[in-house]
Amino acid sequence: MVKPTKGLLSIGTIAALGVLAACGTSSPGTSSSSGASGIAGCRGTITVATDLPLTGGDRTDGPFPQLAAQLAVTQANAHHLLGGCTLKYISKDDSSVLKNGHDPATGATNIAALATDATVMGVIGPFNSSVALAEIPKVSQAHLALISPSNTSPCLTVVVAVCSDPTIKIDTASLYPGPHTYFRVIATDLQQSEILAHIAAKVLNLTTAYVLDDQEAYGRGLSLLFAKFFTADGGKVVGTASLPGSTTTFTTQVSLAKSEGAKLIFFGGTTGNGCGLVRRDMGSAGLTIPLLGGDGCEDTKFISDANSGANTSEAEGSYATSAPDASKLPSSAAFFSQYASAYSSMAAPYNDGTKEPYTAYGYDAMNVLLQAIRSVLVSNGGQPPADSQTFRDKVVAALRATQYDGALGHTSFDPNGDTLNTGFTLYKVTSGAFAAVNTYAVDASGNVTVKS
């Protein structure tokens, strides 16, 4: 948890206040007009929300995009983006004590509560693809927009071979009992896995790999796709293991990787489900080969977990791909400066938005939603549609037409709600922190190139 510091409330307090603020709000369009014209005369309450993991094993991930999304709302209010309408914000935590981090059941409960509030016009989240699986059907039935800053499982929007894996078993079509209201501002694991395989085989020049995953939709899918593309790139998978996210010891798998002559251990999953602990156990076994993971491994928890064994610098030299490094984009400079100013009183690392790759993604996701809401108001004479479902449907339609320039550069969506932006950045632990190495892009033919 983030502790309260002078001049700024804790994440938990902010979330509680957001819920209280939403209590008793009016439905869109119920207040009488004061006579002002256009959006300045907008009357009623419009609510937006975030649903991200803020506690437990994910406390190094979710708070960053949550705070960034909250900043976008604060700025929108300061600039009266929605005219005379009241803009409210709710923060939900999809973590649970049982899971010690993100929990699909908690996420589903959060979304159900938000969907019943007629003033809620969109939600930013979730962070994890396994939570998205539980939430997408509920937002679809409620006609409610959901924009993820970080979900990468391709099965959430498109049908690929890994979706039918016995562990994953995702029927993509069944996720949408109503309209397709799900969007994301990050590319999918179809691209990330191809880039990871290229890095392993062509950049690091490694020939054999032992592949682990955490049995979740994201981790399992990423590991299967990595194995496919690594083999296509000339590599050989010498062993695999799929273990529950509650696993805390990987000595058996590390020993097997060592005996099979693996030159790389690949982990598909999150740090909350053991990514850093694998690296810790590699150190204990004296296995000095690289560890490579996807965006679920790129956070400060990985480093602290990896360094929690006898070797307190075991994390050094580990690799992970994650969201393209937005801090290097000229378009993000103002955002990171504004974030630092807004949260300067928060305890580290939360006072520095560059400490988590998905910070800017939470910011742009919320701004995209707010711009869609504003466009609906403008096209409706400055007023919210009287019927909340009609309002939600119009917001989703506006999101489909998104052409937004923000911290990430230009954002738009394909018919599946997937971003048209591509690429992932390779990060390496150097001097106790993940540092960007290169950003890679992959084209429709599978050619991977350095983007920056």
PDB file of N, CA, C and O in Angstrom, residues 22 25-28 47 90 92 108-121 123 138-139 141-144 388-389 392:
ATOM      1  N   ALA A  22     -19.575   9.205  -5.581  1.00  0.00           N
ATOM      2  CA  ALA A  22     -20.523   8.707  -6.568  1.00  0.00           C
ATOM      3  C   ALA A  22     -21.899   8.459  -5.970  1.00  0.00           C
ATOM      4  O   ALA A  22     -22.881   8.356  -6.682  1.00  0.00           O
ATOM      5  N   THR A  25     -25.476  10.413  -6.849  1.00  0.00           N
ATOM      6  CA  THR A  25     -25.349  11.280  -8.016  1.00  0.00           C
ATOM      7  C   THR A  25     -26.584  11.172  -8.890  1.00  0.00           C
ATOM      8  O   THR A  25     -27.284  10.168  -8.895  1.00  0.00           O
ATOM      9  N   SER A  26     -26.833  12.198  -9.674  1.00  0.00           N
ATOM     10  CA  SER A  26     -27.999  12.217 -10.534  1.00  0.00           C
ATOM     11  C   SER A  26     -27.740  11.490 -11.821  1.00  0.00           C
ATOM     12  O   SER A  26     -26.604  11.349 -12.249  1.00  0.00           O
ATOM     13  N   SER A  27     -28.792  11.015 -12.447  1.00  0.00           N
ATOM     14  CA  SER A  27     -28.651  10.384 -13.751  1.00  0.00           C
ATOM     15  C   SER A  27     -28.403  11.463 -14.786  1.00  0.00           C
ATOM     16  O   SER A  27     -28.807  12.612 -14.607  1.00  0.00           O
ATOM     17  N   PRO A  28     -27.740  11.096 -15.913  1.00  0.00           N
ATOM     18  CA  PRO A  28     -27.455  12.110 -16.927  1.00  0.00           C
ATOM     19  C   PRO A  28     -28.722  12.809 -17.413  1.00  0.00           C
ATOM     20  O   PRO A  28     -29.725  12.171 -17.681  1.00  0.00           O
ATOM     21  N   THR A  47     -19.832   9.925 -14.639  1.00  0.00           N
ATOM     22  CA  THR A  47     -18.816   9.255 -13.833  1.00  0.00           C
ATOM     23  C   THR A  47     -17.924   8.390 -14.703  1.00  0.00           C
ATOM     24  O   THR A  47     -18.401   7.711 -15.616  1.00  0.00           O
ATOM     25  N   ILE A  90     -14.216   7.351  -9.808  1.00  0.00           N
ATOM     26  CA  ILE A  90     -14.195   6.254  -8.841  1.00  0.00           C
ATOM     27  C   ILE A  90     -12.968   5.378  -9.120  1.00  0.00           C
ATOM     28  O   ILE A  90     -12.704   5.019 -10.273  1.00  0.00           O
ATOM     29  N   LYS A  92     -11.386   1.676  -8.269  1.00  0.00           N
ATOM     30  CA  LYS A  92     -11.627   0.340  -7.742  1.00  0.00           C
ATOM     31  C   LYS A  92     -10.319  -0.458  -7.743  1.00  0.00           C
ATOM     32  O   LYS A  92      -9.496  -0.323  -8.660  1.00  0.00           O
ATOM     33  N   ALA A 108     -14.726  -8.771 -11.394  1.00  0.00           N
ATOM     34  CA  ALA A 108     -16.102  -8.952 -11.856  1.00  0.00           C
ATOM     35  C   ALA A 108     -17.085  -8.263 -10.923  1.00  0.00           C
ATOM     36  O   ALA A 108     -18.060  -7.633 -11.365  1.00  0.00           O
ATOM     37  N   THR A 109     -16.828  -8.353  -9.606  1.00  0.00           N
ATOM     38  CA  THR A 109     -17.687  -7.689  -8.623  1.00  0.00           C
ATOM     39  C   THR A 109     -17.619  -6.172  -8.779  1.00  0.00           C
ATOM     40  O   THR A 109     -18.645  -5.475  -8.727  1.00  0.00           O
ATOM     41  N   ASN A 110     -16.422  -5.656  -8.992  1.00  0.00           N
ATOM     42  CA  ASN A 110     -16.252  -4.216  -9.189  1.00  0.00           C
ATOM     43  C   ASN A 110     -17.020  -3.722 -10.404  1.00  0.00           C
ATOM     44  O   ASN A 110     -17.707  -2.686 -10.359  1.00  0.00           O
ATOM     45  N   ILE A 111     -16.893  -4.453 -11.503  1.00  0.00           N
ATOM     46  CA  ILE A 111     -17.560  -4.040 -12.736  1.00  0.00           C
ATOM     47  C   ILE A 111     -19.070  -4.110 -12.584  1.00  0.00           C
ATOM     48  O   ILE A 111     -19.806  -3.232 -13.064  1.00  0.00           O
ATOM     49  N   ALA A 112     -19.556  -5.140 -11.902  1.00  0.00           N
ATOM     50  CA  ALA A 112     -21.001  -5.262 -11.688  1.00  0.00           C
ATOM     51  C   ALA A 112     -21.538  -4.054 -10.936  1.00  0.00           C
ATOM     52  O   ALA A 112     -22.612  -3.521 -11.254  1.00  0.00           O
ATOM     53  N   ALA A 113     -20.782  -3.601  -9.927  1.00  0.00           N
ATOM     54  CA  ALA A 113     -21.201  -2.434  -9.150  1.00  0.00           C
ATOM     55  C   ALA A 113     -21.176  -1.167 -10.003  1.00  0.00           C
ATOM     56  O   ALA A 113     -22.103  -0.338  -9.937  1.00  0.00           O
ATOM     57  N   LEU A 114     -20.138  -0.998 -10.796  1.00  0.00           N
ATOM     58  CA  LEU A 114     -20.036   0.182 -11.651  1.00  0.00           C
ATOM     59  C   LEU A 114     -21.123   0.191 -12.722  1.00  0.00           C
ATOM     60  O   LEU A 114     -21.686   1.243 -13.042  1.00  0.00           O
ATOM     61  N   ALA A 115     -21.432  -0.973 -13.265  1.00  0.00           N
ATOM     62  CA  ALA A 115     -22.412  -1.059 -14.348  1.00  0.00           C
ATOM     63  C   ALA A 115     -23.807  -0.667 -13.891  1.00  0.00           C
ATOM     64  O   ALA A 115     -24.612  -0.162 -14.684  1.00  0.00           O
ATOM     65  N   THR A 116     -24.115  -0.888 -12.604  1.00  0.00           N
ATOM     66  CA  THR A 116     -25.447  -0.545 -12.110  1.00  0.00           C
ATOM     67  C   THR A 116     -25.613   0.950 -11.839  1.00  0.00           C
ATOM     68  O   THR A 116     -26.728   1.409 -11.623  1.00  0.00           O
ATOM     69  N   ASP A 117     -24.523   1.687 -11.840  1.00  0.00           N
ATOM     70  CA  ASP A 117     -24.566   3.143 -11.669  1.00  0.00           C
ATOM     71  C   ASP A 117     -24.796   3.766 -13.043  1.00  0.00           C
ATOM     72  O   ASP A 117     -23.913   3.740 -13.908  1.00  0.00           O
ATOM     73  N   ALA A 118     -25.969   4.319 -13.239  1.00  0.00           N
ATOM     74  CA  ALA A 118     -26.342   4.849 -14.554  1.00  0.00           C
ATOM     75  C   ALA A 118     -25.487   6.014 -14.998  1.00  0.00           C
ATOM     76  O   ALA A 118     -25.486   6.375 -16.179  1.00  0.00           O
ATOM     77  N   THR A 119     -24.745   6.628 -14.075  1.00  0.00           N
ATOM     78  CA  THR A 119     -23.901   7.766 -14.463  1.00  0.00           C
ATOM     79  C   THR A 119     -22.534   7.330 -14.978  1.00  0.00           C
ATOM     80  O   THR A 119     -21.801   8.142 -15.533  1.00  0.00           O
ATOM     81  N   VAL A 120     -22.156   6.068 -14.786  1.00  0.00           N
ATOM     82  CA  VAL A 120     -20.839   5.584 -15.211  1.00  0.00           C
ATOM     83  C   VAL A 120     -20.835   5.358 -16.719  1.00  0.00           C
ATOM     84  O   VAL A 120     -21.616   4.554 -17.240  1.00  0.00           O
ATOM     85  N   MET A 121     -19.925   6.040 -17.404  1.00  0.00           N
ATOM     86  CA  MET A 121     -19.865   5.961 -18.863  1.00  0.00           C
ATOM     87  C   MET A 121     -18.629   5.248 -19.389  1.00  0.00           C
ATOM     88  O   MET A 121     -18.475   5.106 -20.608  1.00  0.00           O
ATOM     89  N   VAL A 123     -14.833   2.711 -18.049  1.00  0.00           N
ATOM     90  CA  VAL A 123     -13.889   2.244 -17.038  1.00  0.00           C
ATOM     91  C   VAL A 123     -12.532   2.027 -17.682  1.00  0.00           C
ATOM     92  O   VAL A 123     -12.438   1.446 -18.777  1.00  0.00           O
ATOM     93  N   LYS A 138     -19.378  -8.767 -18.650  1.00  0.00           N
ATOM     94  CA  LYS A 138     -20.228  -7.891 -17.853  1.00  0.00           C
ATOM     95  C   LYS A 138     -20.339  -6.500 -18.470  1.00  0.00           C
ATOM     96  O   LYS A 138     -21.436  -5.915 -18.504  1.00  0.00           O
ATOM     97  N   VAL A 139     -19.237  -5.958 -18.979  1.00  0.00           N
ATOM     98  CA  VAL A 139     -19.337  -4.639 -19.619  1.00  0.00           C
ATOM     99  C   VAL A 139     -20.088  -4.743 -20.942  1.00  0.00           C
ATOM    100  O   VAL A 139     -20.779  -3.810 -21.342  1.00  0.00           O
ATOM    101  N   GLN A 141     -22.613  -6.784 -21.616  1.00  0.00           N
ATOM    102  CA  GLN A 141     -24.042  -6.815 -21.291  1.00  0.00           C
ATOM    103  C   GLN A 141     -24.552  -5.451 -20.853  1.00  0.00           C
ATOM    104  O   GLN A 141     -25.709  -5.095 -21.122  1.00  0.00           O
ATOM    105  N   ALA A 142     -23.688  -4.685 -20.194  1.00  0.00           N
ATOM    106  CA  ALA A 142     -24.082  -3.365 -19.695  1.00  0.00           C
ATOM    107  C   ALA A 142     -23.848  -2.250 -20.703  1.00  0.00           C
ATOM    108  O   ALA A 142     -24.116  -1.082 -20.398  1.00  0.00           O
ATOM    109  N   HIS A 143     -23.335  -2.583 -21.891  1.00  0.00           N
ATOM    110  CA  HIS A 143     -23.032  -1.592 -22.929  1.00  0.00           C
ATOM    111  C   HIS A 143     -22.021  -0.561 -22.426  1.00  0.00           C
ATOM    112  O   HIS A 143     -22.025   0.588 -22.873  1.00  0.00           O
ATOM    113  N   LEU A 144     -21.131  -0.966 -21.532  1.00  0.00           N
ATOM    114  CA  LEU A 144     -20.205  -0.052 -20.860  1.00  0.00           C
ATOM    115  C   LEU A 144     -18.796  -0.157 -21.442  1.00  0.00           C
ATOM    116  O   LEU A 144     -18.255  -1.259 -21.561  1.00  0.00           O
ATOM    117  N   SER A 388     -29.404   6.317 -20.217  1.00  0.00           N
ATOM    118  CA  SER A 388     -28.009   5.973 -19.938  1.00  0.00           C
ATOM    119  C   SER A 388     -27.460   4.941 -20.921  1.00  0.00           C
ATOM    120  O   SER A 388     -26.286   5.008 -21.294  1.00  0.00           O
ATOM    121  N   GLN A 389     -28.272   3.968 -21.351  1.00  0.00           N
ATOM    122  CA  GLN A 389     -27.763   2.983 -22.307  1.00  0.00           C
ATOM    123  C   GLN A 389     -27.475   3.633 -23.648  1.00  0.00           C
ATOM    124  O   GLN A 389     -26.465   3.321 -24.294  1.00  0.00           O
ATOM    125  N   ARG A 392     -24.183   5.354 -23.231  1.00  0.00           N
ATOM    126  CA  ARG A 392     -23.076   4.399 -23.266  1.00  0.00           C
ATOM    127  C   ARG A 392     -22.804   3.907 -24.689  1.00  0.00           C
ATOM    128  O   ARG A 392     -21.641   3.786 -25.104  1.00  0.00           O
TER     129      ARG A 392
END
